[in-house]
């Protein structure tokens, strides 16, 4: 079988889509397609026409013709099978079987035709496989989009927090300015009252009031000038330096009167860095990553847990320390220290320290710090798995009813749980009849995402039911699961930091971060 071209033409002979699979000139293919409408007889039941050189195998599609141009030596049965496959693909990509709909989906149709015919020969593929190949879904692309979206969300949170801090500082600055000016006005009004009450009784009262008013007047005048200049002057102007000494005198005068002043400090790079300085000199991160494959009919196909303990030190002088830890005593977990860590000290006293105590731990604020300890667990029964998923698809008539249940272990409280169920290619979202949590349908990747914000003792089990057109049960697998937890399998805890210098003073302050994340968690 050799297919020369696959085309969609109108009954008037207008070519809408044409894909050639052998080397031929444009003039020849246009001539072959232009001659086809003249050869088609009205009222005939045949689906092929033979000429001296080629054979036309065609099928009417409403007001159009789906046409294969083949050689006369080609097997007509295989040609008809190819034509039937293409006739199934055309409605999948074109919403309307007319000239406008075909032109709108021209490139998608060409890509689909290429998956069915290769170098003039038919490929052994199904409609579902063709649609899957044309979607060109990439796990790396999805992961990249998730990472980019998380970065965008983090940036938005930082922007909101910074905006709130700026608004708060402006409000406090405005309150400080109004408080200073109101104190000056109340002070001058008090002086006026005193001068009126003593004006006739004593010349000392009036004279002293005049002297005091002469002292206060420049301060209030400067305050008015300062408030006026702060409103009208542009933020980036070298002329602001001229009023610097006057501003300082006003601040000192107001402070002498007992007023609480909030000074306006320009947000330089140094002050921005000092907005939220780290308060703990040591940060220890305990992280465990799960790679689990659960069988759809029950049981565990594979289980792998890898954990790390890392240390982050801010100051170089604080690097002369040792870390005292406690483990949960799980015999299935194997610990392995860094080559520079004293292995004997860890095995005997559960203390992580360098082999050479005269050398400090490396410092730095980037990344997660320096890795001290690793551990691994590769054997576990189903009762130790944080989350199990049961998926029950059943076909009834023209619909497939899918019931999904989850059961969470009491060992962990899970957060940000997302259960992703693959679906067949659908035009519309599936009909969700019941859901414990929230759901979202991603039409681009044909995935139904079931999300639960928190799983604790109040909801250790839950279910979701939805309906889709009839499909094979294997379409709904593998199911991917994402979650996080603040407790771990190892139960590792940092009990204290042991300083090696300073005469054994107080225990240094530290903070411990613990998390368990599902790196690759699937039901296959």
Coordinates of N, CA, C and O in Angstrom, one line a residue, residues 364-464:
X364 N 27.1 30.0 55.5 CA 26.5 30.5 54.3 C 25.0 30.5 54.5 O 24.4 29.7 55.2
X365 N 24.4 31.4 53.8 CA 22.9 31.6 53.9 C 22.2 31.1 52.7 O 21.0 31.1 52.6
X366 N 22.9 30.6 51.7 CA 22.3 30.1 50.5 C 21.9 28.6 50.6 O 22.6 27.8 51.2
X367 N 20.9 28.2 49.9 CA 20.5 26.8 49.9 C 20.0 26.3 51.3 O 19.5 27.1 52.1
X368 N 20.1 25.0 51.5 CA 19.7 24.4 52.8 C 20.9 24.2 53.7 O 20.7 23.6 54.8
X369 N 22.1 24.7 53.4 CA 23.2 24.5 54.3 C 24.0 23.3 54.0 O 24.1 22.8 52.9
X370 N 24.7 22.8 55.0 CA 25.7 21.7 54.9 C 25.0 20.4 55.3 O 24.4 20.4 56.4
X371 N 25.1 19.4 54.5 CA 24.5 18.1 54.9 C 25.3 17.4 55.9 O 26.6 17.2 55.8
X372 N 24.7 17.0 57.0 CA 25.4 16.3 58.1 C 25.1 14.8 58.1 O 26.0 14.0 58.3
X373 N 23.8 14.4 57.8 CA 23.4 13.0 58.0 C 22.4 12.7 57.0 O 21.6 13.5 56.6
X374 N 22.5 11.4 56.5 CA 21.5 10.9 55.6 C 21.0 9.5 56.1 O 21.7 8.8 56.9
X375 N 19.8 9.2 55.8 CA 19.2 7.9 56.1 C 18.2 7.5 55.1 O 17.8 8.2 54.2
X376 N 18.0 6.2 55.1 CA 17.1 5.6 54.1 C 16.3 4.4 54.7 O 16.8 3.7 55.6
X377 N 15.1 4.2 54.1 CA 14.2 3.2 54.5 C 13.6 2.6 53.3 O 12.9 3.4 52.5
X378 N 13.7 1.3 53.0 CA 13.2 0.7 51.8 C 12.3 -0.4 52.0 O 11.8 -1.0 51.0
X379 N 11.9 -0.7 53.2 CA 11.0 -1.8 53.5 C 9.9 -1.2 54.4 O 10.2 -0.6 55.4
X380 N 8.6 -1.5 54.0 CA 7.5 -1.0 54.9 C 6.3 -1.8 54.4 O 6.1 -2.2 53.3
X381 N 5.4 -2.0 55.4 CA 4.1 -2.6 55.0 C 3.1 -1.6 54.7 O 3.3 -0.4 54.9
X382 N 1.9 -2.0 54.3 CA 0.9 -1.1 53.8 C 0.4 -0.2 54.9 O -0.1 0.9 54.7
X383 N 0.4 -0.6 56.2 CA -0.1 0.2 57.3 C 0.8 1.4 57.6 O 0.4 2.3 58.3
X384 N 2.0 1.4 57.1 CA 3.0 2.5 57.4 C 2.9 3.5 56.3 O 3.6 4.5 56.4
X385 N 2.2 3.3 55.2 CA 2.1 4.2 54.1 C 1.2 5.4 54.6 O 0.1 5.2 55.1
X386 N 1.6 6.7 54.3 CA 0.8 7.8 54.8 C -0.6 7.8 54.2 O -1.5 8.2 54.8
X387 N -0.7 7.4 52.9 CA -2.0 7.6 52.2 C -2.2 6.5 51.2 O -1.3 6.2 50.4
X388 N -3.4 5.8 51.3 CA -3.7 4.8 50.3 C -4.9 5.2 49.5 O -5.8 5.9 50.0
X389 N -4.9 4.9 48.2 CA -5.9 5.3 47.3 C -6.6 4.0 46.7 O -5.9 3.1 46.2
X390 N -7.9 4.0 46.7 CA -8.7 2.9 46.0 C -9.5 3.6 44.9 O -10.3 4.5 45.2
X391 N -9.4 3.1 43.7 CA -10.1 3.6 42.5 C -10.9 2.4 42.0 O -10.4 1.4 41.6
X392 N -12.3 2.7 41.9 CA -13.2 1.6 41.4 C -14.0 2.1 40.2 O -15.0 2.7 40.4
X393 N -13.5 1.9 39.0 CA -14.3 2.3 37.8 C -15.2 1.1 37.4 O -14.9 0.0 37.5
X394 N -16.5 1.5 37.0 CA -17.4 0.5 36.6 C -18.3 1.1 35.4 O -18.7 2.2 35.5
X395 N -18.4 0.3 34.3 CA -19.2 0.8 33.2 C -20.6 0.3 33.3 O -20.9 -0.8 33.6
X396 N -21.5 1.3 33.1 CA -22.9 1.1 33.2 C -23.6 1.8 32.0 O -23.7 3.0 32.0
X397 N -24.0 1.0 31.0 CA -24.6 1.6 29.8 C -23.6 2.4 29.0 O -22.5 2.0 28.6
X398 N -23.9 3.7 28.8 CA -23.0 4.6 28.1 C -22.2 5.5 29.0 O -21.7 6.5 28.6
X399 N -22.0 5.1 30.2 CA -21.3 5.9 31.2 C -20.4 5.0 32.0 O -20.7 3.8 32.2
X400 N -19.3 5.6 32.5 CA -18.4 4.9 33.4 C -18.4 5.7 34.7 O -18.1 6.9 34.8
X401 N -18.8 5.0 35.8 CA -18.9 5.5 37.1 C -17.6 5.2 37.9 O -17.2 4.0 37.9
X402 N -16.9 6.2 38.3 CA -15.6 6.1 39.0 C -15.8 6.6 40.5 O -16.2 7.7 40.7
X403 N -15.4 5.7 41.4 CA -15.4 6.0 42.8 C -14.0 5.9 43.3 O -13.4 4.8 43.2
X404 N -13.5 7.0 43.9 CA -12.2 7.0 44.5 C -12.3 7.3 46.0 O -13.0 8.2 46.4
X405 N -11.5 6.5 46.8 CA -11.5 6.7 48.2 C -10.0 6.8 48.7 O -9.1 6.2 48.1
X406 N -9.8 7.6 49.7 CA -8.5 7.7 50.3 C -8.6 7.3 51.8 O -9.6 7.6 52.4
X407 N -7.6 6.7 52.3 CA -7.5 6.4 53.7 C -6.1 6.9 54.2 O -5.1 6.4 53.6
X408 N -6.0 7.7 55.2 CA -4.8 8.3 55.7 C -4.4 7.6 57.0 O -5.2 7.3 57.8
X409 N -3.1 7.4 57.2 CA -2.6 6.8 58.4 C -2.7 7.8 59.5 O -2.5 9.0 59.3
X410 N -2.9 7.3 60.7 CA -2.9 8.2 61.9 C -1.5 8.7 62.3 O -1.4 9.5 63.2
X411 N -0.5 8.2 61.6 CA 0.9 8.6 62.0 C 1.2 10.0 61.5 O 2.1 10.7 62.1
X412 N 0.5 10.5 60.5 CA 0.8 11.8 59.9 C -0.4 12.6 59.7 O -1.5 12.1 59.4
X413 N -0.3 13.9 59.8 CA -1.3 14.9 59.4 C -0.8 15.5 58.1 O 0.3 16.2 58.1
X414 N -1.5 15.3 57.1 CA -1.1 15.7 55.7 C -1.7 17.0 55.3 O -2.8 17.3 55.7
X415 N -0.9 17.8 54.6 CA -1.3 19.1 54.2 C -1.1 19.2 52.7 O -0.3 18.6 52.1
X416 N -2.0 20.1 52.0 CA -1.9 20.4 50.6 C -1.9 19.1 49.8 O -1.0 18.8 49.0
X417 N -2.9 18.2 50.0 CA -3.0 16.9 49.3 C -3.6 17.2 48.0 O -4.7 17.8 47.9
X418 N -3.0 16.7 46.9 CA -3.5 16.7 45.6 C -3.5 15.3 45.0 O -2.4 14.8 44.8
X419 N -4.6 14.8 44.6 CA -4.7 13.5 43.9 C -5.1 13.7 42.5 O -6.2 14.2 42.2
X420 N -4.2 13.4 41.6 CA -4.4 13.6 40.1 C -4.7 12.3 39.4 O -4.0 11.4 39.4
X421 N -5.9 12.3 38.8 CA -6.5 11.1 38.2 C -6.5 11.4 36.7 O -7.2 12.3 36.2
X422 N -5.7 10.6 35.9 CA -5.8 10.8 34.4 C -7.2 10.4 33.8 O -7.7 9.4 34.3
X423 N -7.6 11.1 32.9 CA -8.9 10.9 32.2 C -8.7 10.7 30.7 O -7.7 11.2 30.2
X424 N -9.7 10.1 30.1 CA -9.7 10.2 28.6 C -9.9 11.6 28.1 O -10.4 12.4 28.8
X425 N -9.6 11.8 26.8 CA -9.8 13.1 26.3 C -11.3 13.5 26.2 O -12.0 12.7 25.6
X426 N -11.6 14.5 26.9 CA -13.0 14.9 27.0 C -13.2 16.3 26.4 O -12.4 17.2 26.6
X427 N -14.4 16.6 25.9 CA -14.7 17.9 25.4 C -15.1 18.8 26.6 O -14.8 20.0 26.6
X428 N -15.8 18.2 27.6 CA -16.3 19.0 28.8 C -15.7 18.3 30.0 O -15.2 17.2 30.0
X429 N -15.9 19.0 31.1 CA -15.4 18.5 32.4 C -16.3 17.3 32.8 O -17.5 17.2 32.5
X430 N -15.7 16.3 33.6 CA -16.6 15.2 34.0 C -17.6 15.6 35.0 O -17.5 16.7 35.6
X431 N -18.7 14.8 35.1 CA -19.7 15.1 36.1 C -19.4 14.6 37.4 O -19.4 13.4 37.7
X432 N -19.0 15.5 38.4 CA -18.6 15.1 39.7 C -19.9 15.1 40.6 O -20.5 16.1 40.8
X433 N -20.2 13.9 41.1 CA -21.5 13.8 41.9 C -21.2 14.0 43.4 O -22.1 14.5 44.1
X434 N -20.0 13.7 43.8 CA -19.8 13.8 45.3 C -18.3 14.0 45.4 O -17.5 13.3 44.8
X435 N -17.8 14.9 46.3 CA -16.4 15.2 46.5 C -16.2 15.7 47.9 O -16.8 16.7 48.3
X436 N -15.3 15.0 48.7 CA -14.9 15.5 50.0 C -13.7 16.4 49.8 O -12.5 15.9 49.8
X437 N -13.9 17.7 49.6 CA -12.8 18.6 49.3 C -13.1 19.4 48.0 O -14.3 19.6 47.7
X438 N -12.1 19.8 47.3 CA -12.3 20.6 46.1 C -11.7 19.8 44.9 O -10.9 18.9 45.1
X439 N -12.2 20.1 43.7 CA -11.7 19.4 42.5 C -11.6 20.4 41.4 O -12.2 21.5 41.4
X440 N -10.7 20.1 40.4 CA -10.4 20.9 39.3 C -10.1 20.1 38.1 O -9.3 19.1 38.2
X441 N -10.7 20.4 36.9 CA -10.4 19.6 35.7 C -9.4 20.4 34.8 O -9.7 21.5 34.4
X442 N -8.3 19.8 34.5 CA -7.3 20.3 33.6 C -7.6 19.8 32.2 O -7.2 18.6 31.9
X443 N -8.3 20.5 31.3 CA -8.6 20.0 30.0 C -7.4 19.8 29.1 O -7.4 19.0 28.2
X444 N -6.4 20.6 29.4 CA -5.2 20.5 28.5 C -4.5 19.2 28.7 O -4.0 18.6 27.7
X445 N -4.3 18.7 29.9 CA -3.7 17.4 30.2 C -4.6 16.3 30.5 O -4.2 15.2 30.8
X446 N -6.0 16.6 30.5 CA -7.0 15.6 30.7 C -6.8 14.9 32.1 O -6.7 13.7 32.2
X447 N -6.7 15.7 33.1 CA -6.4 15.3 34.5 C -7.4 15.9 35.4 O -7.7 17.1 35.3
X448 N -8.0 15.1 36.3 CA -8.9 15.6 37.3 C -8.1 15.6 38.6 O -7.6 14.6 39.1
X449 N -8.0 16.8 39.2 CA -7.2 17.0 40.4 C -8.2 17.2 41.6 O -9.0 18.1 41.6
X450 N -8.0 16.3 42.6 CA -8.8 16.3 43.8 C -7.9 16.8 44.9 O -6.9 16.2 45.2
X451 N -8.3 17.9 45.5 CA -7.4 18.6 46.5 C -8.1 18.6 47.9 O -9.3 18.9 48.0
X452 N -7.3 18.3 48.9 CA -7.7 18.4 50.3 C -6.7 19.2 51.0 O -5.5 18.9 51.0
X453 N -7.1 20.3 51.7 CA -6.2 21.2 52.3 C -5.5 20.6 53.5 O -4.3 20.7 53.7
X454 N -6.2 19.8 54.3 CA -5.6 19.2 55.5 C -6.4 17.9 55.8 O -7.6 17.8 55.8
X455 N -5.6 16.9 56.1 CA -6.1 15.6 56.5 C -5.6 15.3 57.9 O -4.3 15.2 58.1
X456 N -6.5 15.3 58.9 CA -6.1 15.0 60.3 C -7.1 14.0 60.8 O -7.8 13.3 60.1
X457 N -7.2 14.0 62.2 CA -8.1 13.0 62.8 C -9.6 13.2 62.4 O -10.4 12.3 62.6
X458 N -9.9 14.4 61.9 CA -11.3 14.7 61.6 C -11.7 14.2 60.2 O -12.9 14.0 59.9
X459 N -10.8 13.8 59.4 CA -11.1 13.3 58.0 C -10.0 12.4 57.5 O -9.4 12.6 56.5
X460 N -9.8 11.3 58.3 CA -8.8 10.3 57.9 C -9.3 9.5 56.6 O -8.4 8.9 56.0
X461 N -10.5 9.6 56.2 CA -11.0 9.0 55.0 C -11.9 9.9 54.3 O -12.5 10.8 54.9
X462 N -12.0 9.8 53.0 CA -12.8 10.6 52.1 C -13.0 9.9 50.8 O -12.4 8.9 50.4
X463 N -14.0 10.5 50.0 CA -14.3 9.8 48.7 C -14.7 10.9 47.7 O -15.0 12.0 48.1
X464 N -14.6 10.5 46.4 CA -15.1 11.3 45.3 C -15.7 10.4 44.3 O -15.1 9.3 44.0

